[in-house]
Amino acid sequence: MPNFSVLRGEAVLLLGESGSGKSTLLSLICGTVHADAGIVRVAGTDVSDYSGGQRDRFRAEQIGVIFQQFNLLPFGSVLDNVLLPLRFAPARRGRVENGPDEARGLCAALGLPDLLATKASTLSVGQQQRVAVARAMIGRPPIIIADEPTSALDATSQSAFLDLLFAQVRAHGTTLLMVSHDPRLGGRFDRVIAMEDIARIERQAA
Amino acid sequence: MILRLAIGSLSARALTVAMTVLAIALSVALFLGVEKVRTGAKASFSDTISGTDLIVGARSGSVQLLLYSVFRIGNATNNVTWESYRDIASRPEVDWIVPISLGDSHRQFRVMGTTVDFFERYKYRQGRRLEVAYGALMSDLFDTVIGADVATSLGYDVGDPIVVAHGIASFSEHKDQPFRVSGILDKTGTPVDRTVIVSLEAIEAIHVDWQNGAQVPGQSTPADVIRQMELTPKAVTAALIGVESPLQIFALQRAINEYPEEPLLAVLPGVALQELWGIVGVAETALLGVSAMVVVTALIGMMATIFSSLNERRREMAIFRAMGARPATIMGLLVLEAVLTAAVGALLGVLFLYLGLTVAQPMIDSAFGLWLPIEAPSIRELWVLLGVVAAGAIVSMVPAFRAYRLSLADGMMVKT
C-alpha cells in the first residue's frame, strides 16, 4: 500500500466489498497484524517496529474499536463492557475520574436509558451497538475505528446510530475511520475512500 | 473486574462448567475418602493392641504369630508347652503374662481361652481397656464373655447357652459341656469383638473326653466331675507379656528366641503390626493410586471441555484483543477460569467428603469396626487440594496455549 492517511479529527469512510483488504488494513492500524514492509504510523507514532505487546498496549490507549455486531461480552454487565478497555489502558483510565459516572454519562449521551447493571446479552442489537460506541469513546482515545457498525441495523436505526456516533466524535475531536460497503453513508463523512483504489495501487506497486 | 468477567464467562456456560466441577468434586471426594479410610484403617490397625510388650508363640513367622494371636486369622503351627510358659512367666523381667489358647470355635467366631488378667492387660487404641457392657466376667468354669460382634450377629444375651465346636469350621461339637454367656464386652473395633472368651481351664475341661481331635466314643464325664479335676493346661497357643522396664524388652525377646528347650518366637507387636501393614498396605496404596487417576481423569475432562469451548469463544477473545488485551492475557484468563473451576470442584469435594463421612461414619464403624474421625482437613489433605488446583492450572495450559495461538492469528477479526 503506497500511501494512505487520515488526518487528526477527520471522519473518513472506507468503502469496499468483503475480501478487498479492509480487514487487513484495520488490523494493520490496530496492530494485531504486523506489516512485513513499509511504515504504519498511528496517532503520530510509528508502530511498525513495535513488539506485539507494545502494539496491544498502544491499541488499548489510542484506539476505540466498534465491530459489526457481537461487540459485547454477553455475560458481562453494560458497565463491565464499557469499562473493559480501561483495564488494558492505564493512560485512558487516568483520564476517567469515576468509571461508572463516565459510563453513565456516555450512555445517556448515546440515548440509552440507565442500563449499567444490565447483562449485555439482554440488550437489543441497536442498544448493544450504542454501548459499543460508549466503550470505544471512554477515556477519549484519539481514534475510533468502526468496522461496518451499522450493517446489523435497519435503515432508521442506522441513521440514528450515525447521528449519535458523529455527535460524539465531533464533540471530542476524535478521528473516525469507518469501514462499510454501503456508499449511501458517504454524505456525512469528510472524505470517502474506495478500497479498490488503494488496493489497485498496491497491486501495481507489488 | 477480570475475575468478575471470568466468573461471568463461567456462569454463562453454567451447565458444562457445573458438570466439570461435579466431576472434579466427586473425584476429589473419592481421593480424600480413600485417604481417610487408609489412614483410619492404619490407625485402627495399629490400635488393635497396645500396652503389650511382647507376644510369644511357637516359632513361626512374626506376622503369622501376630495374625493368629491377635487377629485370630490362621492357625498356630505349634503350641507352647505349659512348662515353657511357666519358665518364661517366672523370669525376672516379666511383669505380667497372659496366656492365650486358641483352636476351638463357636459358629464363625473363634473361642479363646485365657485368664481374667486378659481383661485387665489387653489394651487397644492407646491404652483403652476392655469394658463389660452387660453382665460380668467369668465366675464359673463354664462361663463365657463374648465380644460385641458375636453378641449382635448371633443375637446373644447374658445367660444364653453356647456350645463350642471342636476346631474351626467343624461339625463335632463339645455338646456335653455347654457354656453360659456371663458377659458381653463393649465394642472395641478390634478382633476381640469377634471372639468368644472362656477361661483357660474351660478349654481343658471341654477336651477331657477327647483324644487326638475326636471324642472318645461313649465317654462323657459329667460337668461336676470335671469341676473337681485338675485342669492345668498342657500347652497354650501364645502369650502376651508385659515387662518390668522397657529396657528389658529386647533382652527378654532374645532370651525367649534362644530358649533351649523349645523353639519359641517373641515379637514386638508394634514391629509385627508394621510388618503386616507393609503387606496389607500395598492394596491400600493401589487404591489410592486408582483414585488419584480418577482425579487426573476429571482434570483431563476439564481440559477437553475448555478445548471444545474455544471455538465458540473466539468472538469473546476477539473482543478482548480489540480492547488491547494481549494474547497472554487471554491465556491467563483461561487458566484463571480453570483454576476457579478446579478450586470450586475441590472445595465441593471436601464438602461431599464431610457429608459422606457424617452419613457413613456410624455405618462404617458398626460394619467394619473402623472409626473415621470427622476433623478439620489435615495439612496433607490441604496439600492434596492445592495440588488439584495446581494440576488444573497446568492441565489448562494446553487449551490456553491454543487460545493464545488462535487469538494471535485471529486478532480482532474472527475468520469463521
PDB file of N, CA and C in Angstrom, chain B residues 25 28-29 32 345-355 377 385:
ATOM      1  N   ALA B  25     -15.242 -32.553  41.793  1.00  0.00           N
ATOM      2  CA  ALA B  25     -15.652 -32.676  43.191  1.00  0.00           C
ATOM      3  C   ALA B  25     -15.743 -34.146  43.604  1.00  0.00           C
ATOM      4  N   VAL B  28     -12.302 -35.682  43.792  1.00  0.00           N
ATOM      5  CA  VAL B  28     -11.578 -35.212  44.979  1.00  0.00           C
ATOM      6  C   VAL B  28     -12.140 -35.884  46.234  1.00  0.00           C
ATOM      7  N   ALA B  29     -13.487 -35.970  46.295  1.00  0.00           N
ATOM      8  CA  ALA B  29     -14.115 -36.617  47.449  1.00  0.00           C
ATOM      9  C   ALA B  29     -13.675 -38.076  47.537  1.00  0.00           C
ATOM     10  N   LEU B  32      -9.957 -38.164  48.686  1.00  0.00           N
ATOM     11  CA  LEU B  32      -9.827 -37.856  50.111  1.00  0.00           C
ATOM     12  C   LEU B  32     -10.473 -38.945  50.956  1.00  0.00           C
ATOM     13  N   GLY B 345     -14.411 -27.091  42.470  1.00  0.00           N
ATOM     14  CA  GLY B 345     -14.557 -28.547  42.484  1.00  0.00           C
ATOM     15  C   GLY B 345     -13.919 -29.150  43.718  1.00  0.00           C
ATOM     16  N   ALA B 346     -12.723 -28.686  44.046  1.00  0.00           N
ATOM     17  CA  ALA B 346     -12.009 -29.237  45.203  1.00  0.00           C
ATOM     18  C   ALA B 346     -12.764 -28.942  46.488  1.00  0.00           C
ATOM     19  N   LEU B 347     -13.257 -27.692  46.613  1.00  0.00           N
ATOM     20  CA  LEU B 347     -13.989 -27.327  47.832  1.00  0.00           C
ATOM     21  C   LEU B 347     -15.276 -28.141  47.947  1.00  0.00           C
ATOM     22  N   LEU B 348     -15.956 -28.272  46.808  1.00  0.00           N
ATOM     23  CA  LEU B 348     -17.192 -29.055  46.801  1.00  0.00           C
ATOM     24  C   LEU B 348     -16.877 -30.516  47.164  1.00  0.00           C
ATOM     25  N   GLY B 349     -15.721 -30.985  46.679  1.00  0.00           N
ATOM     26  CA  GLY B 349     -15.302 -32.345  47.005  1.00  0.00           C
ATOM     27  C   GLY B 349     -15.127 -32.531  48.499  1.00  0.00           C
ATOM     28  N   VAL B 350     -14.528 -31.535  49.150  1.00  0.00           N
ATOM     29  CA  VAL B 350     -14.359 -31.594  50.604  1.00  0.00           C
ATOM     30  C   VAL B 350     -15.719 -31.643  51.281  1.00  0.00           C
ATOM     31  N   LEU B 351     -16.636 -30.818  50.737  1.00  0.00           N
ATOM     32  CA  LEU B 351     -17.996 -30.789  51.292  1.00  0.00           C
ATOM     33  C   LEU B 351     -18.649 -32.167  51.164  1.00  0.00           C
ATOM     34  N   PHE B 352     -18.508 -32.761  49.962  1.00  0.00           N
ATOM     35  CA  PHE B 352     -19.049 -34.108  49.726  1.00  0.00           C
ATOM     36  C   PHE B 352     -18.463 -35.085  50.730  1.00  0.00           C
ATOM     37  N   LEU B 353     -17.150 -34.958  50.929  1.00  0.00           N
ATOM     38  CA  LEU B 353     -16.460 -35.881  51.819  1.00  0.00           C
ATOM     39  C   LEU B 353     -17.056 -35.812  53.221  1.00  0.00           C
ATOM     40  N   TYR B 354     -17.218 -34.576  53.722  1.00  0.00           N
ATOM     41  CA  TYR B 354     -17.723 -34.446  55.088  1.00  0.00           C
ATOM     42  C   TYR B 354     -19.177 -34.884  55.188  1.00  0.00           C
ATOM     43  N   LEU B 355     -19.955 -34.567  54.130  1.00  0.00           N
ATOM     44  CA  LEU B 355     -21.338 -35.049  54.119  1.00  0.00           C
ATOM     45  C   LEU B 355     -21.346 -36.574  54.169  1.00  0.00           C
ATOM     46  N   PRO B 377      -9.509 -30.666  57.868  1.00  0.00           N
ATOM     47  CA  PRO B 377      -8.580 -31.288  56.927  1.00  0.00           C
ATOM     48  C   PRO B 377      -7.134 -31.203  57.439  1.00  0.00           C
ATOM     49  N   LEU B 385      -5.517 -30.785  48.034  1.00  0.00           N
ATOM     50  CA  LEU B 385      -6.442 -29.837  47.398  1.00  0.00           C
ATOM     51  C   LEU B 385      -5.666 -28.817  46.563  1.00  0.00           C
TER      52      LEU B 385
END
